[in-house]
Short mmCIF file of C-alpha atoms in Angstrom, two decimals:
data_model
loop_
_atom_site.label_atom_id
_atom_site.label_comp_id
_atom_site.label_asym_id
_atom_site.label_seq_id
_atom_site.Cartn_x
_atom_site.Cartn_y
_atom_site.Cartn_z
CA MET B 3 8.23 11.57 -15.79
CA ILE B 4 7.04 12.24 -12.26
CA PRO B 5 7.78 9.23 -10.03
CA PHE B 6 4.82 7.11 -8.94
CA SER B 7 4.90 5.01 -5.79
CA ILE B 8 2.46 2.65 -4.05
CA LEU B 9 0.98 2.84 -0.55
CA ASP B 10 -0.40 -0.46 0.73
CA LEU B 11 -2.22 -1.42 3.94
CA ALA B 12 -2.21 -5.16 3.25
CA PRO B 13 -6.03 -5.15 3.11
CA ILE B 14 -7.95 -8.13 4.48
CA THR B 15 -11.11 -8.49 2.43
CA GLU B 16 -14.36 -10.12 3.49
CA GLY B 17 -14.03 -13.88 3.08
CA SER B 18 -10.23 -13.72 3.21
CA ASP B 19 -7.50 -13.68 5.87
CA ALA B 20 -4.15 -12.12 6.76
CA SER B 21 -2.12 -14.82 5.01
CA THR B 22 -3.88 -14.08 1.75
CA ALA B 23 -3.40 -10.35 2.32
CA PHE B 24 0.34 -10.84 2.68
CA ARG B 25 0.54 -12.94 -0.49
CA ASN B 26 -1.36 -10.23 -2.33
CA THR B 27 0.93 -7.54 -0.93
CA LEU B 28 4.04 -9.28 -2.20
CA ASP B 29 2.38 -9.95 -5.55
CA LEU B 30 1.45 -6.28 -5.92
CA ALA B 31 4.94 -5.17 -4.93
CA ARG B 32 6.47 -7.41 -7.59
CA LEU B 33 4.05 -6.02 -10.14
CA GLY B 34 4.90 -2.48 -9.08
CA GLU B 35 8.57 -3.23 -9.48
CA ARG B 36 8.04 -4.53 -13.03
CA LEU B 37 5.89 -1.53 -13.93
CA GLY B 38 8.46 1.00 -12.72
CA TYR B 39 6.93 2.27 -9.48
CA ARG B 40 9.59 4.03 -7.43
CA ARG B 41 8.78 2.76 -3.94
CA TYR B 42 6.36 0.51 -2.07
CA TRP B 43 5.31 1.73 1.36
CA LEU B 44 3.32 0.03 4.10
CA ALA B 45 1.46 1.85 6.86
CA GLU B 46 1.19 1.10 10.57
CA HIS B 47 -2.35 0.71 11.90
CA HIS B 48 -3.53 -1.21 14.96
CA ASN B 49 -6.81 -2.86 15.97
CA MET B 50 -8.18 -2.53 12.42
CA PRO B 51 -9.73 -5.82 11.21
CA GLY B 52 -9.25 -4.93 7.54
CA ILE B 53 -5.60 -3.85 7.77
CA ALA B 54 -2.83 -6.43 8.20
CA SER B 55 0.22 -4.11 8.24
CA ALA B 56 0.44 -3.54 12.02
CA ALA B 57 3.90 -5.14 12.30
CA THR B 58 5.17 -2.78 9.64
CA ALA B 59 8.91 -3.47 9.84
CA VAL B 60 8.31 -7.23 9.63
CA LEU B 61 6.17 -6.86 6.54
CA ILE B 62 8.68 -4.48 4.93
CA GLY B 63 11.31 -7.19 5.32
CA HIS B 64 8.98 -9.72 3.68
CA VAL B 65 8.36 -7.43 0.69
CA ALA B 66 11.99 -6.36 0.33
CA GLY B 67 13.09 -9.99 0.45
CA GLY B 68 10.67 -10.88 -2.33
CA THR B 69 11.66 -8.03 -4.65
CA SER B 70 15.00 -6.81 -5.94
CA THR B 71 15.00 -3.15 -7.03
CA ILE B 72 11.93 -1.25 -5.78
CA ARG B 73 12.43 0.81 -2.64
CA VAL B 74 10.41 -0.53 0.30
CA GLY B 75 9.51 1.44 3.38
CA ALA B 76 7.12 2.68 6.00
CA GLY B 77 4.44 5.17 5.19
CA GLY B 78 4.67 5.25 8.02
CA VAL B 79 5.86 4.13 11.38
CA MET B 80 3.83 5.94 14.05
CA LEU B 81 6.68 7.13 16.24
CA PRO B 82 4.57 7.81 19.36
CA ASN B 83 4.05 4.02 19.56
CA HIS B 84 7.77 3.21 19.66
CA ALA B 85 11.05 4.05 21.33
CA PRO B 86 13.31 5.78 18.77
CA LEU B 87 16.13 3.31 19.49
CA GLN B 88 13.92 0.36 18.62
CA VAL B 89 12.90 1.96 15.33
CA ALA B 90 16.54 2.71 14.52
CA GLU B 91 17.49 -0.91 15.21
CA GLN B 92 14.63 -2.30 13.13
CA PHE B 93 15.30 -0.10 10.12
CA GLY B 94 19.04 -0.39 10.55
CA THR B 95 18.56 -4.14 10.30
CA LEU B 96 16.44 -3.73 7.17
CA ALA B 97 18.98 -1.36 5.62
CA ALA B 98 21.80 -3.82 6.34
CA LEU B 99 19.80 -6.63 4.72
CA TYR B 100 18.66 -4.58 1.71
CA PRO B 101 21.19 -1.76 1.17
CA GLY B 102 19.93 1.29 -0.67
CA ARG B 103 16.32 0.12 -0.75
CA ILE B 104 14.76 1.01 2.63
CA ASP B 105 12.78 4.17 3.45
CA LEU B 106 11.52 5.25 6.86
CA GLY B 107 8.49 7.52 6.98
CA LEU B 108 7.52 8.80 10.42
CA GLY B 109 4.06 9.80 11.58
CA ARG B 110 2.95 11.68 14.69
CA ALA B 111 -0.47 10.05 15.14
CA PRO B 112 -0.88 6.78 17.06
CA GLY B 113 -2.63 5.08 14.14
CA THR B 114 -5.28 3.62 16.40
CA ASP B 115 -7.81 4.31 19.13
CA GLN B 116 -7.21 5.32 22.74
CA ALA B 117 -7.69 1.85 24.20
CA THR B 118 -5.26 0.28 21.76
CA MET B 119 -2.77 3.07 22.36
CA ARG B 120 -2.79 2.15 26.05
CA ALA B 121 -2.35 -1.51 25.10
CA LEU B 122 0.75 -0.50 23.13
CA ARG B 123 2.11 0.98 26.39
CA ARG B 124 2.34 4.42 24.83
CA TYR B 125 0.57 7.51 26.04
CA ALA B 126 -1.25 10.57 24.74
CA ASP B 127 1.69 12.90 25.30
CA GLY B 128 3.75 10.92 22.79
CA ALA B 129 2.73 13.32 20.04
CA GLU B 130 4.05 16.23 22.10
CA THR B 131 7.55 14.74 22.19
CA PHE B 132 7.53 13.90 18.47
CA PRO B 133 10.15 16.51 17.41
CA ASP B 134 12.58 15.35 20.11
CA ASP B 135 11.93 11.71 19.21
CA VAL B 136 12.67 12.43 15.54
CA LEU B 137 15.95 14.11 16.48
CA GLU B 138 16.88 11.19 18.71
CA LEU B 139 16.13 8.74 15.91
CA LEU B 140 18.16 10.72 13.38
CA HIS B 141 21.06 10.72 15.84
CA TYR B 142 21.04 6.92 16.02
CA PHE B 143 21.58 6.74 12.25
CA GLN B 144 24.69 8.93 12.44
CA PRO B 145 28.10 7.25 12.76
CA ALA B 146 28.69 6.27 16.36
CA GLU B 147 31.14 8.45 18.27
CA PRO B 148 33.85 7.14 20.62
CA GLY B 149 32.38 6.60 24.05
CA GLN B 150 28.78 6.92 22.88
CA ALA B 151 26.70 5.29 25.60
CA VAL B 152 23.78 4.13 23.43
CA ARG B 153 24.00 3.25 19.77
CA ALA B 154 21.80 1.46 17.26
CA VAL B 155 23.34 -1.86 16.23
CA PRO B 156 22.75 -2.14 13.34
CA GLY B 157 21.76 1.36 12.34
CA ALA B 158 24.62 3.66 13.25
CA GLY B 159 26.28 4.96 10.09
CA LEU B 160 23.78 3.32 7.73
CA GLU B 161 21.95 5.31 5.10
CA VAL B 162 18.24 5.18 5.92
CA PRO B 163 16.29 8.00 4.24
CA VAL B 164 13.89 9.49 6.79
CA TRP B 165 10.67 11.19 5.70
CA LEU B 166 8.14 13.07 7.78
CA LEU B 167 4.51 12.26 7.09
CA GLY B 168 1.53 14.33 8.06
CA SER B 169 -1.81 15.91 7.36
CA SER B 170 -1.16 19.16 9.21
CA LEU B 171 0.97 22.28 9.18
CA PHE B 172 2.93 20.96 12.18
CA SER B 173 4.60 18.17 10.22
CA ALA B 174 5.23 20.48 7.25
CA ARG B 175 7.07 22.98 9.45
CA LEU B 176 9.07 20.27 11.21
CA ALA B 177 10.11 18.63 7.93
CA ALA B 178 11.19 22.04 6.63
CA ALA B 179 13.14 22.87 9.78
CA LEU B 180 14.97 19.53 9.78
CA GLY B 181 15.60 19.48 6.02
CA LEU B 182 13.73 16.22 5.44
CA PRO B 183 11.49 15.07 2.59
CA PHE B 184 7.79 15.47 3.33
CA ALA B 185 4.82 13.25 2.43
CA PHE B 186 1.34 14.68 2.89
CA ALA B 187 -1.63 12.40 3.62
CA SER B 188 -3.86 14.02 1.03
CA HIS B 189 -5.40 10.65 0.18
CA PHE B 190 -7.55 10.78 3.33
CA ALA B 191 -7.05 14.22 4.95
CA PRO B 192 -6.57 16.80 2.19
CA ASP B 193 -7.87 19.96 3.88
CA ALA B 194 -4.48 21.53 4.71
CA MET B 195 -2.59 20.18 1.69
CA ASP B 196 -1.93 23.38 -0.24
CA THR B 197 -1.06 25.43 2.84
CA ALA B 198 1.22 22.69 4.17
CA LEU B 199 3.05 22.44 0.84
CA SER B 200 3.52 26.20 0.71
CA ILE B 201 4.90 26.32 4.25
CA TYR B 202 7.19 23.35 3.66
CA ARG B 203 8.71 24.83 0.52
CA ARG B 204 8.99 28.35 1.89
CA GLU B 205 10.54 27.41 5.24
CA PHE B 206 12.76 24.53 4.04
CA ARG B 207 16.32 24.56 5.35
CA PRO B 208 18.91 22.47 3.48
CA SER B 209 20.44 19.67 5.52
CA PRO B 210 23.05 16.95 5.00
CA ARG B 211 20.13 14.66 4.14
CA LEU B 212 18.41 16.89 1.56
CA ALA B 213 19.55 19.97 -0.36
CA GLN B 214 16.13 21.24 -1.48
CA PRO B 215 12.51 20.50 -0.60
CA TYR B 216 10.96 17.30 -1.88
CA ALA B 217 7.23 16.76 -1.42
CA MET B 218 5.17 13.66 -2.10
CA LEU B 219 1.37 13.67 -2.13
CA GLY B 220 -0.96 10.76 -1.48
CA LEU B 221 -3.66 10.18 -4.09
CA ASN B 222 -6.47 7.66 -4.39
CA VAL B 223 -6.42 6.27 -7.92
CA VAL B 224 -9.02 3.70 -8.93
CA ALA B 225 -8.69 2.88 -12.61
CA ALA B 226 -10.72 0.40 -14.63
CA GLU B 227 -11.74 -0.19 -18.22
CA THR B 228 -14.67 2.22 -17.92
CA ASP B 229 -15.68 5.14 -15.74
CA ALA B 230 -18.72 3.25 -14.48
CA GLU B 231 -16.69 0.21 -13.43
CA ALA B 232 -14.14 2.37 -11.62
CA ARG B 233 -16.85 4.26 -9.74
CA ARG B 234 -18.30 0.94 -8.61
CA LEU B 235 -14.91 -0.32 -7.43
CA PHE B 236 -14.44 2.92 -5.49
CA THR B 237 -17.49 2.12 -3.36
CA THR B 238 -15.29 -0.30 -1.40
CA GLN B 239 -13.21 2.61 -0.12
CA GLN B 240 -16.29 4.73 0.48
CA GLN B 241 -17.95 1.99 2.53
CA SER B 242 -14.78 1.49 4.57
CA PHE B 243 -14.70 5.17 5.50
CA ILE B 244 -18.37 5.16 6.47
CA ASN B 245 -17.93 2.04 8.60
CA LEU B 246 -14.98 3.62 10.36
CA ARG B 247 -16.95 6.81 11.04
CA ARG B 248 -19.80 4.70 12.41
CA GLY B 249 -17.39 3.08 14.84
CA ARG B 250 -17.63 -0.29 13.11
CA PRO B 251 -14.37 -0.90 11.27
CA GLY B 252 -14.34 -4.30 9.65
CA LEU B 253 -12.94 -6.34 6.81
CA VAL B 254 -12.68 -4.65 3.44
CA PRO B 255 -16.14 -4.93 1.82
CA PRO B 256 -16.97 -5.80 -1.78
CA PRO B 257 -18.22 -3.00 -4.04
CA ILE B 258 -21.91 -2.23 -4.27
CA ASP B 259 -24.10 -0.91 -7.05
CA ASP B 260 -25.79 1.92 -5.12
CA ILE B 261 -23.59 3.81 -2.67
CA GLU B 262 -26.35 6.42 -2.27
CA ALA B 263 -28.46 3.85 -0.44
CA TYR B 264 -25.60 3.07 1.92
CA TRP B 265 -24.72 6.47 3.35
CA THR B 266 -26.66 9.34 4.86
CA PRO B 267 -26.33 12.83 3.34
CA THR B 268 -24.09 13.88 6.22
CA GLU B 269 -21.90 10.80 5.82
CA LYS B 270 -21.68 11.45 2.10
CA LEU B 271 -20.37 14.97 2.66
CA GLY B 272 -17.78 13.71 5.14
CA VAL B 273 -16.53 10.92 2.90
CA GLU B 274 -16.38 13.13 -0.18
CA ARG B 275 -14.36 15.69 1.77
CA ALA B 276 -11.94 13.08 3.13
CA LEU B 277 -11.53 11.43 -0.29
CA ALA B 278 -11.48 14.65 -2.31
CA CYS B 279 -8.03 13.75 -3.66
CA ALA B 280 -9.17 10.86 -5.81
CA VAL B 281 -8.92 10.04 -9.50
CA VAL B 282 -11.54 7.47 -10.42
CA GLY B 283 -12.37 6.35 -13.94
CA GLY B 284 -11.37 4.69 -17.17
CA PRO B 285 -8.01 5.28 -18.88
CA ALA B 286 -8.82 8.68 -20.40
CA THR B 287 -10.43 9.98 -17.20
CA VAL B 288 -7.50 8.82 -15.08
CA GLN B 289 -4.94 10.36 -17.43
CA GLN B 290 -6.72 13.72 -17.33
CA GLY B 291 -7.27 13.53 -13.57
CA LEU B 292 -3.61 12.81 -12.88
CA ALA B 293 -2.49 15.63 -15.17
CA ASP B 294 -4.87 18.09 -13.50
CA PHE B 295 -3.80 17.10 -9.98
CA ILE B 296 -0.11 17.41 -10.80
CA ALA B 297 -0.57 20.74 -12.57
CA ARG B 298 -2.53 22.18 -9.66
CA HIS B 299 -0.37 21.01 -6.76
CA GLY B 300 3.08 20.45 -8.26
CA PRO B 301 4.22 17.42 -6.24
CA ASP B 302 7.69 16.01 -6.75
CA GLU B 303 6.24 12.49 -6.47
CA LEU B 304 2.85 10.81 -6.16
CA MET B 305 2.04 8.00 -3.74
CA LEU B 306 -0.91 6.10 -5.17
CA THR B 307 -3.26 3.99 -3.11
CA ALA B 308 -6.23 1.89 -4.22
CA ASN B 309 -8.49 0.06 -1.79
CA ILE B 310 -10.04 -2.33 -4.30
CA PHE B 311 -11.76 -5.54 -3.15
CA ASP B 312 -10.69 -7.86 -5.98
CA HIS B 313 -6.93 -8.33 -6.08
CA MET B 314 -6.73 -8.82 -9.83
CA LEU B 315 -8.71 -5.63 -10.41
CA ARG B 316 -6.43 -3.85 -7.96
CA ARG B 317 -3.44 -5.00 -9.99
CA ARG B 318 -5.13 -3.77 -13.14
CA SER B 319 -5.78 -0.36 -11.57
CA PHE B 320 -2.07 0.13 -10.89
CA GLU B 321 -1.25 -1.01 -14.42
CA LEU B 322 -3.64 1.55 -15.92
CA ALA B 323 -2.28 4.28 -13.66
CA MET B 324 1.25 3.62 -14.83
CA GLN B 325 0.11 3.64 -18.45
CA ALA B 326 -1.44 7.06 -17.85
CA ARG B 327 1.84 8.28 -16.37
CA GLU B 328 3.54 7.84 -19.75
CA HIS B 329 1.58 10.82 -21.06
CA LEU B 330 2.31 13.18 -18.17
CA PRO B 331 4.82 16.08 -18.27
CA THR B 332 8.37 15.66 -17.05
CA PRO B 333 8.97 17.17 -13.56
CA ASP B 334 11.75 19.63 -12.75
CA ARG B 335 13.15 17.43 -9.98
CA ALA B 336 14.92 14.09 -10.10
CA PRO B 337 13.43 11.40 -7.84
CA LEU B 338 14.90 10.74 -4.41
#
């Protein structure tokens, strides 16, 4: 069966706090491990009141330390915010602590606003140097050579799978050129998904890290006992997107009964376009939606995300999604 994985932002809900978010993250990771999810990734965002995963490497260590078999990683680290050596040292440390379980996904965006980017001491041209920074980072994971002036300790010679993440053709081409696995952010920016996948697969060059292309797609999956309940739970994600577009990001809001009263027609069009890759419904609807998405786009793996206000209902959504997976066709590729 096609591998399923989980993307988490350690959401801070209204009336809650970061400590609770971290407890929920570890609880969800342990559930995902028991259910058979392949990997559990956390994403770097800054200056976002409802997202607690800013110190991504630290949180990855917390989750990896509280689980035993599931792969844990970054989906992703925003490389323009960091020196490649520091990232290599952080993930080399994680790989030494949890051998064979750490993934490193790299993004080209800053994951924040301009003011916060300046506060991070990184600059707008960081995205322009992204290919060189990726190559530098990959070099630090290679075995150190005699006389090498700068090495990652730990990191050099350790196996840390590196993925490129993106929502554009740029990242697809770079992943293909470097022979790296590719994860597309279709869960919030799906416009270029099909073209990016086509380019990645067509232009892929085998590398020592990967013999053939391997593509993972992000997908919003909100599953509940009924279609109506799932649609209501999904209003949390819809509200969050509207608030962000209005320039008022905040804590994760509870669901509402009438989303139509919350957004303007223009906002509705924008949110529906951004969240077009979403499967929302009861068990039968989710099973059919997953099957249709996989048949249409042919991913090697799916990365599911669910921004659900109530933690127990969020757990239940991932349980129902994994139950639906049991009825899906077997992929041609083995999981990474």
